[in-house]
Structure formats: C-alpha cells, structure tokens
Amino acid sequence: MGSFRPDPNILKKHPNAITQQQIEEKSRFVGTLLGAAAGEALGAPHEFRSASELRNPPREITGGGIWAAGEPTDDIELMLALLRSLVSRRRLDIDDVAENYLKWFSTNPKDVGALTRAALENLRAGEPAAQSGAIAWEDTGRKSAGNGSVMCCAPIGLLHVRSLDTIAEDAAAASRITHYDPRCVGSCVAVTTAIAHLVRGEGDEAVERAASAGGAICDDVRAAIERGAARSPADLHVDGEDRGYVLRTVELAFSALAGASDFEEGVLAVVSRGGDTDTNACVAGGLLGARFGKSRIPERWISKLKAAPELTALAEQLYRLL
C-alpha cells in the first residue's frame, strides 16, 4: 500500500491528476539514489583521511561524479548493477544481480573491497550467489564485517516502498551475495527499511523501524543505530583502523539522518569525520536523499554526477513498476 490516498473527488474529475504528495514522494524516491551518488562523489577524494585533516572539507564535488582521481569507485557501480537487475526482473533475482556484479568485476576495477573481491572471485569460480559471500566470510574466520553491501543496498528499499512484507528477506539475500556477516546483513535490512519509510513520508518512525528491523538480525546493529541517532556526527570517531567497519558507517549515517536540517549539512558533516568517506557519505546521502528529496540536493552537485542520468532514468522506471 502507498503512503497516502489521493482525494477521490479530484481523481474522478481529473483521472490523470498528480497530487503534491505524489510529486514529493517521487522526489524522495529519485533523491535516494542521487543523494547516495552525491555523497559518494563528495567523499571519494578524501577517503581515509583523518577528521583533523577535514575540519573544513571542500563543499564542492570534483572529479565528475562517481569518478575520483579518474578511477571509478565500487559504491555506485554496484548500486547501479543491483538497480539494473531490479528494473529488468521487477523483483530481486540474486542470480541476475550476481551476474551483473560479475560483468562489472570483469572490467578489472581497482577500487574493490577485500571481502567483495573474495565473494566475486567465488562467483567467478562457479559458486552459487547464495553461497559466495558465506564462503568468503568463512575464509576470514567469520570476523570480517565490512561496509561493502550496505553501501549499495538502497535500491532494495525503493523496491519495497509500496509493501514492506519481504523487504528484510530481500535486503538480507542481496547482502549475502558478498557480505554474509550478521552485522552486514542487519545493516542492509536497517538501511533499506529506513529508506522505504522515508520515501513513504513516514520520517518520524524511520529510525525506530530501522533499528527494530536490523536488530532482529543482529543486536549490534540496533545498538549502532540508537547510538548514532542520539549523537551528532561531530561526536563520532570513524577514522581509525576499523574505518571500513559496517557499524561505523551505519552509526554515522543515522547520526546524520537524525540531526541534519538539510541534505548538504548532513553529508558535509559525515565527510568531515574522515575515514571511509566515500562509503560513509554514500550511505548517509541515500538516507538524507530519501528524507529531503531530489529538490533539496544542491543542483551544482547533481550536475557533476556522471551517473545521474542513468540513476534518474532507472529510478523513474522502477517507480512506475511499483
């Protein structure tokens, strides 16, 4: 079910009428993807720098969007691969998603996380999509919980804007292609749940619902969201040796979501904390885009995103399929 009911009298007189609520919902829908891309692009040039080095981070996107210093990053590339599959199949098909991931991997990208690379190598060796991430995780001694799946899971939230019935199952299945650890799976469930509620216009309950959904998979995810929502980004330390840890990314993203008064403020606050700046800002940007909508993302940022035309087109196709 949708998040609102248009006035039936208006629809009787004008059956093709579009309400203001529908316009705003679509803006939040498209804004989720453009927000993630804008966050990634702003953060990419500053990846792995410390917070002390980024007290006054640049306020403009450089490098043309999803390209930092001329090299493509995996955050938006993997998100696009997932999104293309959802639009083509009209549902989550993990085998098709895995095939799209492998197409990207075959281009020999340089910016690939260790766990993602291991899982994709498993896929290339013939392991099924439902097992590739589990095998990679086992090979780490069940210790690795990187942020490589939460950074690209936003399209799952959009797929379930009309119905939340199977969002947790889909988010979990998508994460497990590359990241099997319960902290990664729970984080994807939480972020996608928050995005679905935000796009539906249910912002007041998005954080609580996300914490509950993610916490059903892993208590640590619930704790990270609750900590983040209760603190400002400036109070969080995310630039240490565990800067790629999924719960650091989730805590910071929900801190920005809970406290930002606008999109730009929230993303800049995340980038200023240093660490894995492109992924942290990608996840936060997706949440903030779902909250504020495309119209609140600076146009000067959107205009620099090389991925913007395809992200927008795919978002509109997916929206029509709902």
mmCIF file of C-alpha atoms in Angstrom:
data_model
loop_
_atom_site.group_PDB
_atom_site.id
_atom_site.type_symbol
_atom_site.label_atom_id
_atom_site.label_comp_id
_atom_site.label_asym_id
_atom_site.label_seq_id
_atom_site.Cartn_x
_atom_site.Cartn_y
_atom_site.Cartn_z
ATOM 1 C CA MET A 1 0.000 0.000 0.000
ATOM 2 C CA GLY A 2 1.107 3.565 -0.665
ATOM 3 C CA SER A 3 1.816 6.139 1.986
ATOM 4 C CA PHE A 4 -1.141 8.361 1.059
ATOM 5 C CA ARG A 5 -4.571 8.329 -0.563
ATOM 6 C CA PRO A 6 -5.293 10.955 -3.239
ATOM 7 C CA ASP A 7 -8.634 12.747 -2.915
ATOM 8 C CA PRO A 8 -11.103 10.515 -4.817
ATOM 9 C CA ASN A 9 -13.132 13.550 -5.916
ATOM 10 C CA ILE A 10 -10.094 15.020 -7.622
ATOM 11 C CA LEU A 11 -9.392 11.729 -9.352
ATOM 12 C CA LYS A 12 -12.997 11.464 -10.576
ATOM 13 C CA LYS A 13 -12.801 14.856 -12.245
ATOM 14 C CA HIS A 14 -9.171 14.522 -13.356
ATOM 15 C CA PRO A 15 -8.225 10.805 -13.565
ATOM 16 C CA ASN A 16 -4.649 11.610 -14.576
ATOM 17 C CA ALA A 17 -4.135 14.225 -11.873
ATOM 18 C CA ILE A 18 -0.890 14.107 -9.897
ATOM 19 C CA THR A 19 -1.113 15.263 -6.309
ATOM 20 C CA GLN A 20 1.512 17.264 -4.472
ATOM 21 C CA GLN A 21 2.045 14.254 -2.218
ATOM 22 C CA GLN A 22 2.855 12.112 -5.237
ATOM 23 C CA ILE A 23 5.294 14.707 -6.533
ATOM 24 C CA GLU A 24 7.052 14.807 -3.174
ATOM 25 C CA GLU A 25 7.158 11.020 -2.887
ATOM 26 C CA LYS A 26 8.738 10.694 -6.319
ATOM 27 C CA SER A 27 11.256 13.385 -5.406
ATOM 28 C CA ARG A 28 12.252 11.361 -2.347
ATOM 29 C CA PHE A 29 12.386 8.185 -4.448
ATOM 30 C CA VAL A 30 14.782 9.655 -7.022
ATOM 31 C CA GLY A 31 16.560 11.645 -4.330
ATOM 32 C CA THR A 32 17.587 8.436 -2.567
ATOM 33 C CA LEU A 33 19.813 7.391 -5.467
ATOM 34 C CA LEU A 34 21.075 10.841 -6.397
ATOM 35 C CA GLY A 35 21.758 11.526 -2.728
ATOM 36 C CA ALA A 36 23.850 8.375 -2.447
ATOM 37 C CA ALA A 37 25.788 9.302 -5.587
ATOM 38 C CA ALA A 38 26.340 12.878 -4.420
ATOM 39 C CA GLY A 39 27.579 11.684 -1.042
ATOM 40 C CA GLU A 40 29.953 9.195 -2.634
ATOM 41 C CA ALA A 41 31.289 11.805 -5.034
ATOM 42 C CA LEU A 42 31.882 14.386 -2.314
ATOM 43 C CA GLY A 43 33.611 11.865 -0.077
ATOM 44 C CA ALA A 44 35.700 9.975 -2.632
ATOM 45 C CA PRO A 45 38.619 12.439 -2.922
ATOM 46 C CA HIS A 46 39.067 12.413 0.880
ATOM 47 C CA GLU A 47 38.931 8.670 1.548
ATOM 48 C CA PHE A 48 40.979 7.507 4.549
ATOM 49 C CA ARG A 49 41.966 10.993 5.655
ATOM 50 C CA SER A 50 41.589 11.811 9.332
ATOM 51 C CA ALA A 51 38.968 14.071 10.853
ATOM 52 C CA SER A 52 41.675 16.540 11.854
ATOM 53 C CA GLU A 53 42.611 16.895 8.186
ATOM 54 C CA LEU A 54 38.990 17.520 7.222
ATOM 55 C CA ARG A 55 37.856 20.190 9.640
ATOM 56 C CA ASN A 56 36.823 22.275 6.644
ATOM 57 C CA PRO A 57 36.070 19.780 3.864
ATOM 58 C CA PRO A 58 35.593 21.147 0.342
ATOM 59 C CA ARG A 59 31.939 21.918 -0.317
ATOM 60 C CA GLU A 60 32.024 21.060 -3.996
ATOM 61 C CA ILE A 61 32.112 17.827 -5.955
ATOM 62 C CA THR A 62 35.209 17.367 -8.103
ATOM 63 C CA GLY A 63 36.281 14.613 -10.455
ATOM 64 C CA GLY A 64 32.991 14.338 -12.332
ATOM 65 C CA GLY A 65 30.737 12.408 -10.001
ATOM 66 C CA ILE A 66 31.409 8.716 -9.463
ATOM 67 C CA TRP A 67 34.992 9.190 -10.619
ATOM 68 C CA ALA A 68 37.589 10.199 -8.076
ATOM 69 C CA ALA A 69 41.030 10.982 -9.485
ATOM 70 C CA GLY A 70 39.967 9.351 -12.739
ATOM 71 C CA GLU A 71 39.129 5.934 -11.235
ATOM 72 C CA PRO A 72 35.595 4.531 -10.806
ATOM 73 C CA THR A 73 34.559 3.547 -7.285
ATOM 74 C CA ASP A 74 32.612 0.455 -6.338
ATOM 75 C CA ASP A 75 29.858 2.127 -4.283
ATOM 76 C CA ILE A 76 27.721 3.494 -7.101
ATOM 77 C CA GLU A 77 28.879 0.944 -9.679
ATOM 78 C CA LEU A 78 27.491 -1.894 -7.550
ATOM 79 C CA MET A 79 24.349 0.093 -6.771
ATOM 80 C CA LEU A 80 23.775 0.548 -10.492
ATOM 81 C CA ALA A 81 24.303 -3.165 -11.093
ATOM 82 C CA LEU A 82 21.688 -4.008 -8.463
ATOM 83 C CA LEU A 83 19.292 -1.346 -9.738
ATOM 84 C CA ARG A 84 19.533 -2.518 -13.348
ATOM 85 C CA SER A 85 18.623 -6.022 -12.259
ATOM 86 C CA LEU A 86 15.627 -4.888 -10.181
ATOM 87 C CA VAL A 87 14.242 -2.876 -13.085
ATOM 88 C CA SER A 88 14.812 -5.698 -15.575
ATOM 89 C CA ARG A 89 13.445 -8.508 -13.398
ATOM 90 C CA ARG A 90 10.861 -6.448 -11.456
ATOM 91 C CA ARG A 91 11.969 -8.243 -8.303
ATOM 92 C CA LEU A 92 15.142 -9.325 -6.553
ATOM 93 C CA ASP A 93 16.797 -12.135 -8.503
ATOM 94 C CA ILE A 94 20.104 -12.792 -6.765
ATOM 95 C CA ASP A 95 21.472 -14.837 -9.642
ATOM 96 C CA ASP A 96 20.851 -11.964 -12.045
ATOM 97 C CA VAL A 97 22.317 -9.470 -9.563
ATOM 98 C CA ALA A 98 25.379 -11.687 -9.218
ATOM 99 C CA GLU A 99 25.722 -11.817 -12.994
ATOM 100 C CA ASN A 100 25.614 -8.007 -13.140
ATOM 101 C CA TYR A 101 28.219 -7.809 -10.404
ATOM 102 C CA LEU A 102 30.473 -10.155 -12.381
ATOM 103 C CA LYS A 103 30.091 -8.051 -15.525
ATOM 104 C CA TRP A 104 31.403 -5.095 -13.574
ATOM 105 C CA PHE A 105 34.129 -7.203 -11.943
ATOM 106 C CA SER A 106 35.305 -8.391 -15.363
ATOM 107 C CA THR A 107 36.357 -4.806 -16.145
ATOM 108 C CA ASN A 108 39.132 -5.227 -13.535
ATOM 109 C CA PRO A 109 38.092 -2.331 -11.284
ATOM 110 C CA LYS A 110 40.759 -1.195 -8.859
ATOM 111 C CA ASP A 111 38.551 0.050 -6.037
ATOM 112 C CA VAL A 112 37.118 -3.208 -4.686
ATOM 113 C CA GLY A 113 36.897 -4.129 -1.007
ATOM 114 C CA ALA A 114 38.679 -7.302 0.093
ATOM 115 C CA LEU A 115 35.534 -9.200 1.081
ATOM 116 C CA THR A 116 33.669 -8.099 -2.045
ATOM 117 C CA ARG A 117 36.582 -9.217 -4.186
ATOM 118 C CA ALA A 118 36.739 -12.603 -2.467
ATOM 119 C CA ALA A 119 32.997 -13.168 -2.907
ATOM 120 C CA LEU A 120 33.106 -12.167 -6.567
ATOM 121 C CA GLU A 121 36.064 -14.471 -7.156
ATOM 122 C CA ASN A 122 33.921 -17.247 -5.677
ATOM 123 C CA LEU A 123 31.134 -16.375 -8.105
ATOM 124 C CA ARG A 124 33.580 -16.374 -10.997
ATOM 125 C CA ALA A 125 34.769 -19.818 -9.903
ATOM 126 C CA GLY A 126 31.208 -21.140 -10.152
ATOM 127 C CA GLU A 127 29.928 -20.880 -6.594
ATOM 128 C CA PRO A 128 26.185 -20.007 -6.372
ATOM 129 C CA ALA A 129 25.169 -16.491 -5.423
ATOM 130 C CA ALA A 130 23.546 -17.765 -2.225
ATOM 131 C CA GLN A 131 26.902 -19.179 -1.064
ATOM 132 C CA SER A 132 29.583 -16.868 -2.474
ATOM 133 C CA GLY A 133 29.508 -14.428 0.428
ATOM 134 C CA ALA A 134 29.270 -17.166 3.053
ATOM 135 C CA ILE A 135 32.407 -18.851 1.743
ATOM 136 C CA ALA A 136 34.304 -15.549 1.683
ATOM 137 C CA TRP A 137 33.191 -14.832 5.253
ATOM 138 C CA GLU A 138 34.200 -18.308 6.464
ATOM 139 C CA ASP A 139 37.628 -17.776 4.935
ATOM 140 C CA THR A 140 38.104 -14.726 7.195
ATOM 141 C CA GLY A 141 37.327 -16.814 10.268
ATOM 142 C CA ARG A 142 33.871 -15.234 10.448
ATOM 143 C CA LYS A 143 35.455 -11.982 11.518
ATOM 144 C CA SER A 144 35.023 -9.603 8.586
ATOM 145 C CA ALA A 145 32.092 -7.162 8.667
ATOM 146 C CA GLY A 146 32.914 -4.562 6.043
ATOM 147 C CA ASN A 147 30.570 -1.943 4.620
ATOM 148 C CA GLY A 148 30.632 -3.282 1.045
ATOM 149 C CA SER A 149 26.989 -4.374 0.892
ATOM 150 C CA VAL A 150 25.326 -1.606 2.901
ATOM 151 C CA MET A 151 26.808 0.974 0.523
ATOM 152 C CA CYS A 152 24.791 -0.308 -2.437
ATOM 153 C CA CYS A 153 21.579 -1.684 -0.921
ATOM 154 C CA ALA A 154 19.386 1.441 -1.295
ATOM 155 C CA PRO A 155 17.503 0.148 -4.373
ATOM 156 C CA ILE A 156 16.041 -2.657 -2.240
ATOM 157 C CA GLY A 157 14.366 -0.031 -0.057
ATOM 158 C CA LEU A 158 12.893 1.614 -3.140
ATOM 159 C CA LEU A 159 11.617 -1.709 -4.467
ATOM 160 C CA HIS A 160 9.547 -2.092 -1.292
ATOM 161 C CA VAL A 161 8.091 1.388 -0.938
ATOM 162 C CA ARG A 162 4.579 0.044 -1.617
ATOM 163 C CA SER A 163 4.887 -3.076 0.524
ATOM 164 C CA LEU A 164 7.316 -3.855 3.332
ATOM 165 C CA ASP A 165 6.305 -7.508 3.598
ATOM 166 C CA THR A 166 9.521 -9.035 2.224
ATOM 167 C CA ILE A 167 11.972 -6.166 2.481
ATOM 168 C CA ALA A 168 14.034 -7.861 5.202
ATOM 169 C CA GLU A 169 14.314 -11.084 3.203
ATOM 170 C CA ASP A 170 15.379 -9.249 0.045
ATOM 171 C CA ALA A 171 17.863 -6.996 1.823
ATOM 172 C CA ALA A 172 19.395 -9.997 3.582
ATOM 173 C CA ALA A 173 19.658 -12.015 0.362
ATOM 174 C CA ALA A 174 21.274 -9.113 -1.508
ATOM 175 C CA SER A 175 23.827 -8.560 1.248
ATOM 176 C CA ARG A 176 24.760 -12.231 1.466
ATOM 177 C CA ILE A 177 25.945 -12.308 -2.148
ATOM 178 C CA THR A 178 29.089 -10.547 -0.917
ATOM 179 C CA HIS A 179 28.704 -9.906 2.843
ATOM 180 C CA TYR A 180 27.321 -12.717 4.994
ATOM 181 C CA ASP A 181 28.195 -11.486 8.479
ATOM 182 C CA PRO A 182 25.010 -10.790 10.528
ATOM 183 C CA ARG A 183 26.246 -7.255 11.189
ATOM 184 C CA CYS A 184 26.360 -6.601 7.439
ATOM 185 C CA VAL A 185 23.027 -8.311 6.799
ATOM 186 C CA GLY A 186 21.308 -6.484 9.662
ATOM 187 C CA SER A 187 22.743 -3.178 8.491
ATOM 188 C CA CYS A 188 21.321 -3.681 4.997
ATOM 189 C CA VAL A 189 17.928 -4.576 6.460
ATOM 190 C CA ALA A 190 18.019 -1.455 8.638
ATOM 191 C CA VAL A 191 19.079 0.969 5.905
ATOM 192 C CA THR A 192 16.593 -0.338 3.358
ATOM 193 C CA THR A 193 13.796 -0.258 5.927
ATOM 194 C CA ALA A 194 14.607 3.349 6.797
ATOM 195 C CA ILE A 195 14.667 4.329 3.113
ATOM 196 C CA ALA A 196 11.282 2.750 2.439
ATOM 197 C CA HIS A 197 9.677 4.583 5.366
ATOM 198 C CA LEU A 198 11.342 7.880 4.488
ATOM 199 C CA VAL A 199 10.216 7.750 0.858
ATOM 200 C CA ARG A 200 6.675 6.914 2.011
ATOM 201 C CA GLY A 201 6.702 10.121 4.054
ATOM 202 C CA GLU A 202 6.957 8.275 7.374
ATOM 203 C CA GLY A 203 10.090 10.011 8.571
ATOM 204 C CA ASP A 204 9.075 10.186 12.212
ATOM 205 C CA GLU A 205 9.217 6.418 12.570
ATOM 206 C CA ALA A 206 12.000 5.588 10.117
ATOM 207 C CA VAL A 207 14.846 5.375 12.647
ATOM 208 C CA GLU A 208 12.860 3.320 15.145
ATOM 209 C CA ARG A 209 11.621 0.918 12.463
ATOM 210 C CA ALA A 210 15.139 0.578 11.065
ATOM 211 C CA ALA A 211 16.611 -0.194 14.484
ATOM 212 C CA SER A 212 13.929 -2.796 15.123
ATOM 213 C CA ALA A 213 14.307 -4.468 11.714
ATOM 214 C CA GLY A 214 18.110 -4.516 11.826
ATOM 215 C CA GLY A 215 18.088 -5.554 15.460
ATOM 216 C CA ALA A 216 16.020 -8.611 14.601
ATOM 217 C CA ILE A 217 19.081 -9.827 12.684
ATOM 218 C CA CYS A 218 21.824 -8.543 14.966
ATOM 219 C CA ASP A 219 21.621 -6.707 18.303
ATOM 220 C CA ASP A 220 24.798 -4.793 17.445
ATOM 221 C CA VAL A 221 23.012 -3.131 14.528
ATOM 222 C CA ARG A 222 20.211 -1.892 16.772
ATOM 223 C CA ALA A 223 22.767 -0.510 19.232
ATOM 224 C CA ALA A 224 24.725 1.269 16.484
ATOM 225 C CA ILE A 225 21.595 2.961 15.115
ATOM 226 C CA GLU A 226 20.428 4.035 18.554
ATOM 227 C CA ARG A 227 23.870 5.410 19.425
ATOM 228 C CA GLY A 228 24.079 7.285 16.169
ATOM 229 C CA ALA A 229 20.599 8.780 16.392
ATOM 230 C CA ALA A 230 21.369 10.087 19.878
ATOM 231 C CA ARG A 231 24.631 11.822 18.942
ATOM 232 C CA SER A 232 25.890 14.284 16.369
ATOM 233 C CA PRO A 233 28.425 13.247 13.701
ATOM 234 C CA ALA A 234 30.997 15.502 15.361
ATOM 235 C CA ASP A 235 30.902 13.248 18.436
ATOM 236 C CA LEU A 236 31.724 10.064 16.497
ATOM 237 C CA HIS A 237 35.167 8.620 15.794
ATOM 238 C CA VAL A 238 35.182 6.753 12.474
ATOM 239 C CA ASP A 239 38.664 7.379 11.060
ATOM 240 C CA GLY A 240 40.592 4.712 12.969
ATOM 241 C CA GLU A 241 41.876 1.350 11.810
ATOM 242 C CA ASP A 242 38.320 -0.043 11.669
ATOM 243 C CA ARG A 243 37.159 2.732 9.350
ATOM 244 C CA GLY A 244 35.602 0.257 6.890
ATOM 245 C CA TYR A 245 33.617 -1.498 9.635
ATOM 246 C CA VAL A 246 29.944 -1.621 8.715
ATOM 247 C CA LEU A 247 28.664 -0.495 12.126
ATOM 248 C CA ARG A 248 30.840 2.636 11.990
ATOM 249 C CA THR A 249 29.190 3.526 8.682
ATOM 250 C CA VAL A 250 25.686 2.810 9.985
ATOM 251 C CA GLU A 251 26.180 4.731 13.226
ATOM 252 C CA LEU A 252 27.447 7.793 11.369
ATOM 253 C CA ALA A 253 24.734 7.644 8.697
ATOM 254 C CA PHE A 254 21.899 7.518 11.210
ATOM 255 C CA SER A 255 23.532 10.282 13.218
ATOM 256 C CA ALA A 256 23.396 12.490 10.140
ATOM 257 C CA LEU A 257 19.824 11.432 9.363
ATOM 258 C CA ALA A 258 18.596 12.215 12.861
ATOM 259 C CA GLY A 259 20.308 15.572 13.224
ATOM 260 C CA ALA A 260 20.672 17.266 9.839
ATOM 261 C CA SER A 261 18.446 20.210 8.963
ATOM 262 C CA ASP A 262 19.144 19.800 5.239
ATOM 263 C CA PHE A 263 20.893 17.471 2.799
ATOM 264 C CA GLU A 264 24.073 19.453 2.344
ATOM 265 C CA GLU A 265 24.642 19.931 6.063
ATOM 266 C CA GLY A 266 24.233 16.211 6.727
ATOM 267 C CA VAL A 267 26.590 15.000 4.006
ATOM 268 C CA LEU A 268 29.278 17.544 4.830
ATOM 269 C CA ALA A 269 29.109 16.532 8.488
ATOM 270 C CA VAL A 270 29.729 12.911 7.510
ATOM 271 C CA VAL A 271 32.647 13.676 5.181
ATOM 272 C CA SER A 272 34.243 15.874 7.841
ATOM 273 C CA ARG A 273 34.657 12.859 10.126
ATOM 274 C CA GLY A 274 37.211 11.304 7.754
ATOM 275 C CA GLY A 275 37.792 7.575 7.424
ATOM 276 C CA ASP A 276 35.945 5.712 4.669
ATOM 277 C CA THR A 277 34.457 8.976 3.477
ATOM 278 C CA ASP A 278 33.031 7.846 0.139
ATOM 279 C CA THR A 279 31.078 4.897 1.552
ATOM 280 C CA ASN A 280 30.031 6.687 4.736
ATOM 281 C CA ALA A 281 28.706 9.618 2.717
ATOM 282 C CA CYS A 282 27.108 7.301 0.153
ATOM 283 C CA VAL A 283 25.004 5.559 2.822
ATOM 284 C CA ALA A 284 24.205 8.804 4.613
ATOM 285 C CA GLY A 285 23.432 10.500 1.305
ATOM 286 C CA GLY A 286 20.933 7.795 0.408
ATOM 287 C CA LEU A 287 19.121 8.214 3.717
ATOM 288 C CA LEU A 288 19.194 12.006 3.526
ATOM 289 C CA GLY A 289 18.037 11.952 -0.101
ATOM 290 C CA ALA A 290 15.112 9.752 0.932
ATOM 291 C CA ARG A 291 14.271 12.240 3.680
ATOM 292 C CA PHE A 292 14.667 15.545 1.852
ATOM 293 C CA GLY A 293 14.109 14.572 -1.788
ATOM 294 C CA LYS A 294 15.863 15.432 -5.019
ATOM 295 C CA SER A 295 14.791 19.082 -4.846
ATOM 296 C CA ARG A 296 16.856 19.582 -1.683
ATOM 297 C CA ILE A 297 20.082 18.160 -3.113
ATOM 298 C CA PRO A 298 22.234 21.019 -4.438
ATOM 299 C CA GLU A 299 21.853 21.191 -8.209
ATOM 300 C CA ARG A 300 25.518 22.161 -8.500
ATOM 301 C CA TRP A 301 26.280 18.690 -7.077
ATOM 302 C CA ILE A 302 23.805 16.757 -9.220
ATOM 303 C CA SER A 303 25.121 18.431 -12.370
ATOM 304 C CA LYS A 304 28.584 16.980 -11.683
ATOM 305 C CA LEU A 305 27.386 13.374 -11.321
ATOM 306 C CA LYS A 306 28.185 11.302 -14.381
ATOM 307 C CA ALA A 307 25.852 8.600 -13.090
ATOM 308 C CA ALA A 308 22.930 10.998 -12.568
ATOM 309 C CA PRO A 309 21.173 10.445 -15.933
ATOM 310 C CA GLU A 310 21.159 6.652 -15.607
ATOM 311 C CA LEU A 311 20.273 6.707 -11.908
ATOM 312 C CA THR A 312 17.364 9.048 -12.618
ATOM 313 C CA ALA A 313 16.110 7.032 -15.577
ATOM 314 C CA LEU A 314 16.277 3.732 -13.690
ATOM 315 C CA ALA A 315 14.638 5.271 -10.633
ATOM 316 C CA GLU A 316 11.737 6.517 -12.738
ATOM 317 C CA GLN A 317 11.364 3.106 -14.389
ATOM 318 C CA LEU A 318 11.332 1.361 -11.011
ATOM 319 C CA TYR A 319 8.843 3.875 -9.630
ATOM 320 C CA ARG A 320 6.449 3.138 -12.471
ATOM 321 C CA LEU A 321 6.696 -0.601 -11.807
ATOM 322 C CA LEU A 322 5.581 -0.316 -8.179
#
